[in-house]
PDB file of C-alpha atoms in Angstrom:
ATOM      1  CA  UNK A  98     -59.757  77.744 -15.027  1.00 86.00           C
ATOM      2  CA  UNK A  99     -56.459  76.103 -14.215  1.00 94.00           C
ATOM      3  CA  UNK A 100     -53.080  77.832 -14.256  1.00 97.00           C
ATOM      4  CA  UNK A 101     -50.284  75.572 -15.490  1.00 97.00           C
ATOM      5  CA  UNK A 102     -46.541  76.042 -15.878  1.00 97.00           C
ATOM      6  CA  UNK A 103     -43.954  73.484 -16.980  1.00 97.00           C
ATOM      7  CA  UNK A 104     -40.223  74.014 -17.438  1.00 98.00           C
ATOM      8  CA  UNK A 105     -37.658  71.608 -18.894  1.00 97.00           C
ATOM      9  CA  UNK A 106     -33.868  71.829 -18.673  1.00 97.00           C
ATOM     10  CA  UNK A 107     -33.283  71.641 -22.425  1.00 96.00           C
ATOM     11  CA  UNK A 108     -34.671  70.897 -25.852  1.00 95.00           C
ATOM     12  CA  UNK A 109     -35.357  67.312 -26.922  1.00 94.00           C
ATOM     13  CA  UNK A 110     -32.184  67.077 -29.040  1.00 94.00           C
ATOM     14  CA  UNK A 111     -29.952  68.600 -26.333  1.00 94.00           C
ATOM     15  CA  UNK A 112     -28.371  67.074 -23.263  1.00 93.00           C
ATOM     16  CA  UNK A 113     -28.674  68.624 -19.812  1.00 92.00           C
ATOM     17  CA  UNK A 114     -25.232  69.550 -18.511  1.00 91.00           C
ATOM     18  CA  UNK A 115     -23.699  68.750 -15.151  1.00 91.00           C
ATOM     19  CA  UNK A 116     -20.159  69.994 -14.612  1.00 88.00           C
ATOM     20  CA  UNK A 117     -17.707  67.527 -13.081  1.00 92.00           C
ATOM     21  CA  UNK A 118     -17.626  67.888  -9.305  1.00 92.00           C
ATOM     22  CA  UNK A 119     -20.622  70.242  -9.215  1.00 89.00           C
ATOM     23  CA  UNK A 120     -23.305  69.720  -6.590  1.00 92.00           C
ATOM     24  CA  UNK A 121     -26.095  70.416  -9.101  1.00 93.00           C
ATOM     25  CA  UNK A 122     -26.604  70.431 -12.843  1.00 95.00           C
ATOM     26  CA  UNK A 123     -26.311  73.770 -14.638  1.00 95.00           C
ATOM     27  CA  UNK A 124     -30.109  73.938 -14.865  1.00 96.00           C
ATOM     28  CA  UNK A 125     -30.717  73.127 -11.192  1.00 96.00           C
ATOM     29  CA  UNK A 126     -28.091  75.641 -10.088  1.00 95.00           C
ATOM     30  CA  UNK A 127     -29.764  78.386 -12.136  1.00 97.00           C
ATOM     31  CA  UNK A 128     -33.184  77.325 -10.842  1.00 96.00           C
ATOM     32  CA  UNK A 129     -32.020  77.612  -7.229  1.00 97.00           C
ATOM     33  CA  UNK A 130     -30.473  81.043  -7.931  1.00 97.00           C
ATOM     34  CA  UNK A 131     -33.814  82.169  -9.382  1.00 98.00           C
ATOM     35  CA  UNK A 132     -35.461  81.736  -5.972  1.00 97.00           C
ATOM     36  CA  UNK A 133     -33.088  84.162  -4.256  1.00 97.00           C
ATOM     37  CA  UNK A 134     -34.689  87.209  -2.648  1.00 96.00           C
ATOM     38  CA  UNK A 135     -32.624  89.424  -4.962  1.00 95.00           C
ATOM     39  CA  UNK A 136     -34.626  88.013  -7.909  1.00 96.00           C
ATOM     40  CA  UNK A 137     -37.998  89.084  -6.485  1.00 97.00           C
ATOM     41  CA  UNK A 138     -39.996  91.917  -8.016  1.00 96.00           C
ATOM     42  CA  UNK A 139     -40.816  95.148  -6.156  1.00 95.00           C
ATOM     43  CA  UNK A 140     -43.687  93.438  -4.305  1.00 96.00           C
ATOM     44  CA  UNK A 141     -41.367  90.614  -3.170  1.00 97.00           C
ATOM     45  CA  UNK A 142     -42.857  88.058  -5.574  1.00 97.00           C
ATOM     46  CA  UNK A 143     -41.110  85.262  -7.425  1.00 98.00           C
ATOM     47  CA  UNK A 144     -43.283  84.071 -10.316  1.00 97.00           C
ATOM     48  CA  UNK A 145     -42.822  81.246 -12.794  1.00 97.00           C
ATOM     49  CA  UNK A 146     -42.112  83.809 -15.486  1.00 96.00           C
ATOM     50  CA  UNK A 147     -39.351  85.462 -13.437  1.00 97.00           C
ATOM     51  CA  UNK A 148     -37.825  82.061 -12.699  1.00 98.00           C
ATOM     52  CA  UNK A 149     -37.819  81.079 -16.361  1.00 98.00           C
ATOM     53  CA  UNK A 150     -36.326  84.413 -17.441  1.00 97.00           C
ATOM     54  CA  UNK A 151     -33.476  83.978 -14.941  1.00 98.00           C
ATOM     55  CA  UNK A 152     -32.808  80.352 -15.904  1.00 98.00           C
ATOM     56  CA  UNK A 153     -32.928  81.152 -19.630  1.00 98.00           C
ATOM     57  CA  UNK A 154     -30.387  83.979 -19.215  1.00 98.00           C
ATOM     58  CA  UNK A 155     -28.124  81.872 -16.974  1.00 96.00           C
ATOM     59  CA  UNK A 156     -28.000  79.030 -19.510  1.00 96.00           C
ATOM     60  CA  UNK A 157     -27.584  81.289 -22.549  1.00 95.00           C
ATOM     61  CA  UNK A 158     -24.100  80.064 -23.521  1.00 93.00           C
ATOM     62  CA  UNK A 159     -24.246  76.635 -21.895  1.00 92.00           C
ATOM     63  CA  UNK A 160     -25.231  74.584 -24.930  1.00 92.00           C
ATOM     64  CA  UNK A 161     -28.685  73.856 -23.580  1.00 96.00           C
ATOM     65  CA  UNK A 162     -31.840  75.906 -23.945  1.00 96.00           C
ATOM     66  CA  UNK A 163     -34.522  75.594 -21.256  1.00 97.00           C
ATOM     67  CA  UNK A 164     -38.108  75.334 -22.464  1.00 97.00           C
ATOM     68  CA  UNK A 165     -41.371  76.493 -20.935  1.00 97.00           C
ATOM     69  CA  UNK A 166     -45.023  75.755 -21.445  1.00 97.00           C
ATOM     70  CA  UNK A 167     -47.785  77.498 -19.583  1.00 96.00           C
ATOM     71  CA  UNK A 168     -51.444  78.390 -19.584  1.00 96.00           C
ATOM     72  CA  UNK A 169     -53.544  80.777 -17.580  1.00 96.00           C
ATOM     73  CA  UNK A 170     -52.438  83.523 -15.254  1.00 95.00           C
ATOM     74  CA  UNK A 171     -49.015  84.248 -13.810  1.00 94.00           C
ATOM     75  CA  UNK A 172     -48.262  81.841 -10.962  1.00 97.00           C
ATOM     76  CA  UNK A 173     -46.712  83.309  -7.816  1.00 97.00           C
ATOM     77  CA  UNK A 174     -44.396  80.717  -6.287  1.00 97.00           C
ATOM     78  CA  UNK A 175     -43.322  82.643  -3.208  1.00 97.00           C
ATOM     79  CA  UNK A 176     -43.305  86.116  -1.725  1.00 97.00           C
ATOM     80  CA  UNK A 177     -40.511  87.687   0.286  1.00 97.00           C
ATOM     81  CA  UNK A 178     -41.387  90.349   2.848  1.00 96.00           C
ATOM     82  CA  UNK A 179     -40.798  93.919   1.679  1.00 90.00           C
ATOM     83  CA  UNK A 180     -39.750  96.877   3.752  1.00 78.00           C
TER      84      UNK A 180
END
């Protein structure tokens, strides 16, 4: 079995947004925020699902809707140490 996860910045008919003077697009900025230790679950894990949930919420009123496609089990991308 193979675990797969794919995320896109927006729907086919939408345009990904980059604010003038910004270092990153709106999507990339939200994606980077999603990897912050504060976004980890109680075991310190950042999973694809947690990342998508954060990005989706961050882009809610941006005019673009991120999309996801996945198969298999939850994919752990990184784990922060816990106390």
